PDB file of C-alpha atoms in Angstrom:
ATOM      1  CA  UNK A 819      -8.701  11.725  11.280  1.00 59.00           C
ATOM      2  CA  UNK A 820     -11.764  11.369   9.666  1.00 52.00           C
ATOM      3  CA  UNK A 821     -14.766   8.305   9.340  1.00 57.00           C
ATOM      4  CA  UNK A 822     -16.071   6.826   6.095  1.00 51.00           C
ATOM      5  CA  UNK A 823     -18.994   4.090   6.775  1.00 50.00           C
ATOM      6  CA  UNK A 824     -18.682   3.607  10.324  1.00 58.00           C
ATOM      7  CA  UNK A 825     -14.661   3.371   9.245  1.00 56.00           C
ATOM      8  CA  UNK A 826     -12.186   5.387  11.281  1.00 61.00           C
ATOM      9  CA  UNK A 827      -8.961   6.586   9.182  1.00 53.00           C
ATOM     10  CA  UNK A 828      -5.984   8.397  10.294  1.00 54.00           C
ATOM     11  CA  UNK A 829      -4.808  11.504   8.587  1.00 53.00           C
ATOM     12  CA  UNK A 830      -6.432  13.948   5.859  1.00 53.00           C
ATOM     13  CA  UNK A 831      -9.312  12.421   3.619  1.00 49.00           C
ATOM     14  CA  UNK A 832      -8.179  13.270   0.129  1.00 55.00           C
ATOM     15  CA  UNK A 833     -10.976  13.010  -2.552  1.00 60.00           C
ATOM     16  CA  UNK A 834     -11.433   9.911  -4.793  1.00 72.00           C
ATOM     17  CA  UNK A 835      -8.058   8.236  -3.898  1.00 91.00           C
ATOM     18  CA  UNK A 836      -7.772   4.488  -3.570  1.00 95.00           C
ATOM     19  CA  UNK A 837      -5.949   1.566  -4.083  1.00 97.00           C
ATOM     20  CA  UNK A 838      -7.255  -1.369  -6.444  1.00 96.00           C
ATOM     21  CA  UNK A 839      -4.075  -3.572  -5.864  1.00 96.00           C
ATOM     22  CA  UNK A 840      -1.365  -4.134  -3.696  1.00 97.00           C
ATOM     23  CA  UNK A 841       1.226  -7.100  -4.880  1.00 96.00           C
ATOM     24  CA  UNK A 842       3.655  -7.766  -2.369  1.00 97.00           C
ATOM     25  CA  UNK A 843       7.357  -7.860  -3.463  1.00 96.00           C
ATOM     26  CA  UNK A 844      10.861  -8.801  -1.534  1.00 93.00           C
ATOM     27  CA  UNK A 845      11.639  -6.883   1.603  1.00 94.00           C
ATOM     28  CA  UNK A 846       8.631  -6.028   2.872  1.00 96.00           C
ATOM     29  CA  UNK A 847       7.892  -3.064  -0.503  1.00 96.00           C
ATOM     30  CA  UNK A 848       4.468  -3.500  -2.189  1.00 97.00           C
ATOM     31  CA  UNK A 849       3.646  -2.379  -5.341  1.00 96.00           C
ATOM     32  CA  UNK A 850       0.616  -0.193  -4.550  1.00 97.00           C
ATOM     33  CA  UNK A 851      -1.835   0.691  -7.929  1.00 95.00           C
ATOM     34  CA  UNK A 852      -4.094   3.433  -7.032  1.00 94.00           C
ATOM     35  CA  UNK A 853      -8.134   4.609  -8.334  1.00 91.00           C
ATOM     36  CA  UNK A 854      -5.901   7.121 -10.486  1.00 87.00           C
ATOM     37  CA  UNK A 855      -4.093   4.121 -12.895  1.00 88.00           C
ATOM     38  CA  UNK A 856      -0.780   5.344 -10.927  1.00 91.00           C
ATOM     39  CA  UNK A 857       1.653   2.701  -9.727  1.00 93.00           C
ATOM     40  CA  UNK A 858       4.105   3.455  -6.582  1.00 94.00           C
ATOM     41  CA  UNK A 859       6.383   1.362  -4.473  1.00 96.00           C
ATOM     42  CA  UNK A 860       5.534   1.451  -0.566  1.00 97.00           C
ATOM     43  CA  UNK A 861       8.062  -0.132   2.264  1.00 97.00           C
ATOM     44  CA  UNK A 862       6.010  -0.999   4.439  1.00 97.00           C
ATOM     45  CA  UNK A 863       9.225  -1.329   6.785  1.00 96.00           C
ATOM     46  CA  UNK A 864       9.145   2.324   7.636  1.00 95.00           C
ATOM     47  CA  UNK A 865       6.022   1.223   9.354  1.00 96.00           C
ATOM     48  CA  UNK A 866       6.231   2.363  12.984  1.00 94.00           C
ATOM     49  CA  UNK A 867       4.625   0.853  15.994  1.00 94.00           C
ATOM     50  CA  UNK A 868       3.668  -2.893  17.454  1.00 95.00           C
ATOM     51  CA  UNK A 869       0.507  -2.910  15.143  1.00 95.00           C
ATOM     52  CA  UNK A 870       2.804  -2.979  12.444  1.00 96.00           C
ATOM     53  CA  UNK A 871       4.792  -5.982  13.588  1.00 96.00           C
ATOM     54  CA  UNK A 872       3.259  -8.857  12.027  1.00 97.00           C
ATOM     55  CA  UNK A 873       4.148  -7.733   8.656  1.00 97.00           C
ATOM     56  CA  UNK A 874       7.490  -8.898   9.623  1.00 96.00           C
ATOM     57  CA  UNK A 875       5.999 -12.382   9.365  1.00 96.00           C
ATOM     58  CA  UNK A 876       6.382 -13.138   5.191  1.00 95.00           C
ATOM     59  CA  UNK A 877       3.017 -15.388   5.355  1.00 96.00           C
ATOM     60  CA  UNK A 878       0.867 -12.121   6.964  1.00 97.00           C
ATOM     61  CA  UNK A 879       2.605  -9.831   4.126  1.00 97.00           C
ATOM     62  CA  UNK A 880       2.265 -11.531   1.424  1.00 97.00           C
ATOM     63  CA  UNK A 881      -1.775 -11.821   1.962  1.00 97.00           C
ATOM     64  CA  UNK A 882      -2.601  -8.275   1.599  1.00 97.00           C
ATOM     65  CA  UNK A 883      -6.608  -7.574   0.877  1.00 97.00           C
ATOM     66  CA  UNK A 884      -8.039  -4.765  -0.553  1.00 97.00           C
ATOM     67  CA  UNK A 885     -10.891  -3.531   1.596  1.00 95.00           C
ATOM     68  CA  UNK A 886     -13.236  -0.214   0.155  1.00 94.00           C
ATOM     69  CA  UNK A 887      -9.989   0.562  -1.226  1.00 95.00           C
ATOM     70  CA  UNK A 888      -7.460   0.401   1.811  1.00 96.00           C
ATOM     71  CA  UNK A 889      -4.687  -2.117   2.033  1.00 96.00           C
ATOM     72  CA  UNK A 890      -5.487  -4.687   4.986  1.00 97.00           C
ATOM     73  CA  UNK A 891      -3.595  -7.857   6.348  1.00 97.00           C
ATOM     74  CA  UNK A 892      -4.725 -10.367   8.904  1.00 95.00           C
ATOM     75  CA  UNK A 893      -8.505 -10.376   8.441  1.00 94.00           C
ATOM     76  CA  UNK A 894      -8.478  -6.504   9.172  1.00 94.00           C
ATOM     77  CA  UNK A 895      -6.438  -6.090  12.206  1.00 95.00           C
ATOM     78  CA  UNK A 896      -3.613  -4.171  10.304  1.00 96.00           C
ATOM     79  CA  UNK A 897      -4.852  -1.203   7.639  1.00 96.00           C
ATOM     80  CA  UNK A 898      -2.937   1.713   5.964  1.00 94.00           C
ATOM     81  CA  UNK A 899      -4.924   4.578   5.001  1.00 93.00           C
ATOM     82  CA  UNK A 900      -4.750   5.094   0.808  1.00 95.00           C
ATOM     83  CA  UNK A 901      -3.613   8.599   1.342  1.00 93.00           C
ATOM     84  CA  UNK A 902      -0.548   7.763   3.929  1.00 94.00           C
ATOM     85  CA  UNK A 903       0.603   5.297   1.439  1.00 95.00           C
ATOM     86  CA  UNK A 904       0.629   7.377  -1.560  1.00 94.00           C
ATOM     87  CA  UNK A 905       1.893  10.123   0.194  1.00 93.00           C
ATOM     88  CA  UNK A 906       4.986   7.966   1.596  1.00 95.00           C
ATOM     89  CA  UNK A 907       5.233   6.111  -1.114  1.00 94.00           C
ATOM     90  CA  UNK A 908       7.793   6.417  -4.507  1.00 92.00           C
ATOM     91  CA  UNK A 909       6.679   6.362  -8.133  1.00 89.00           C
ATOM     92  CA  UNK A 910       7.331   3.324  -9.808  1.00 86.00           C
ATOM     93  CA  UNK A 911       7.038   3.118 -13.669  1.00 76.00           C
ATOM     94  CA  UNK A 912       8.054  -0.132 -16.144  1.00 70.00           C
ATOM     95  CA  UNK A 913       9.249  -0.801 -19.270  1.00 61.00           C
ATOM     96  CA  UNK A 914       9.087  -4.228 -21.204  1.00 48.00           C
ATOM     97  CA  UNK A 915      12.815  -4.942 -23.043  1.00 48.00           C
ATOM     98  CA  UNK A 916      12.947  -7.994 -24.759  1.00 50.00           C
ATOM     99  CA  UNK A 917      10.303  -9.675 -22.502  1.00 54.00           C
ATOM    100  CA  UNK A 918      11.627  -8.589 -19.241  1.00 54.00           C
ATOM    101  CA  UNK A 919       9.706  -5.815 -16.790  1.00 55.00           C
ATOM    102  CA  UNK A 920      12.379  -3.035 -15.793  1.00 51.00           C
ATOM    103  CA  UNK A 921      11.438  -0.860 -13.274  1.00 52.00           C
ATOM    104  CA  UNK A 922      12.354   2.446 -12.465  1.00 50.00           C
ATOM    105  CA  UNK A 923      11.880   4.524  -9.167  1.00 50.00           C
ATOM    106  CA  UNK A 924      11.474   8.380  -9.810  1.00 48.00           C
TER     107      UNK A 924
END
């Protein structure tokens, strides 16, 4: 655990890491983009405990905000440290054909 501005986060504070965007996709995944230009996919299914719960509800998921680069949802109440969801997370990379985004999961 550590605290950044009065913030409390759970796990190991890794140095310069953050997330700039989070777009939600289908089944609760979110396509994370982090401080480093790297894109991953997160499922934020695997998500365990009742704090977690209303990202079940589509209208709560699909509203993520990006707060001093964490991932939040209902005006603050849920947050996901930027180093849990890189480390749990899968890299994600795209390729345009023809007009049309592929991607890829490595």
């Amino acid at each position: 655990m550590y605290i950044v501005n009065d913030i409390c986060y759970a796990g190991k504070l890794e140095d310069g890491i953050k997330i700039i965007e989070a777009k939600p996709l289908i089944g609760g995944v979110i396509l994370v983009t982090f401080s480093t230009g790297e894109k991953r996919l997160f499922d934020t299914t695997l998500l365990e405990g009742k704090a977690f719960k209303p990202l079940e509800d589509e209208k709560v998921f699909n509203n993520p905000v990006i707060f001093q680069g964490v991932i939040t949802w209902n005006n603050g109440e849920i947050d996901i440290a930027p180093e849990k969801v890189y480390k749990e997370s899968f890299a994600y990379s795209s390729k345009a054909i023809q007009g049309e985004e592929i991607c890829t999961l490595r």
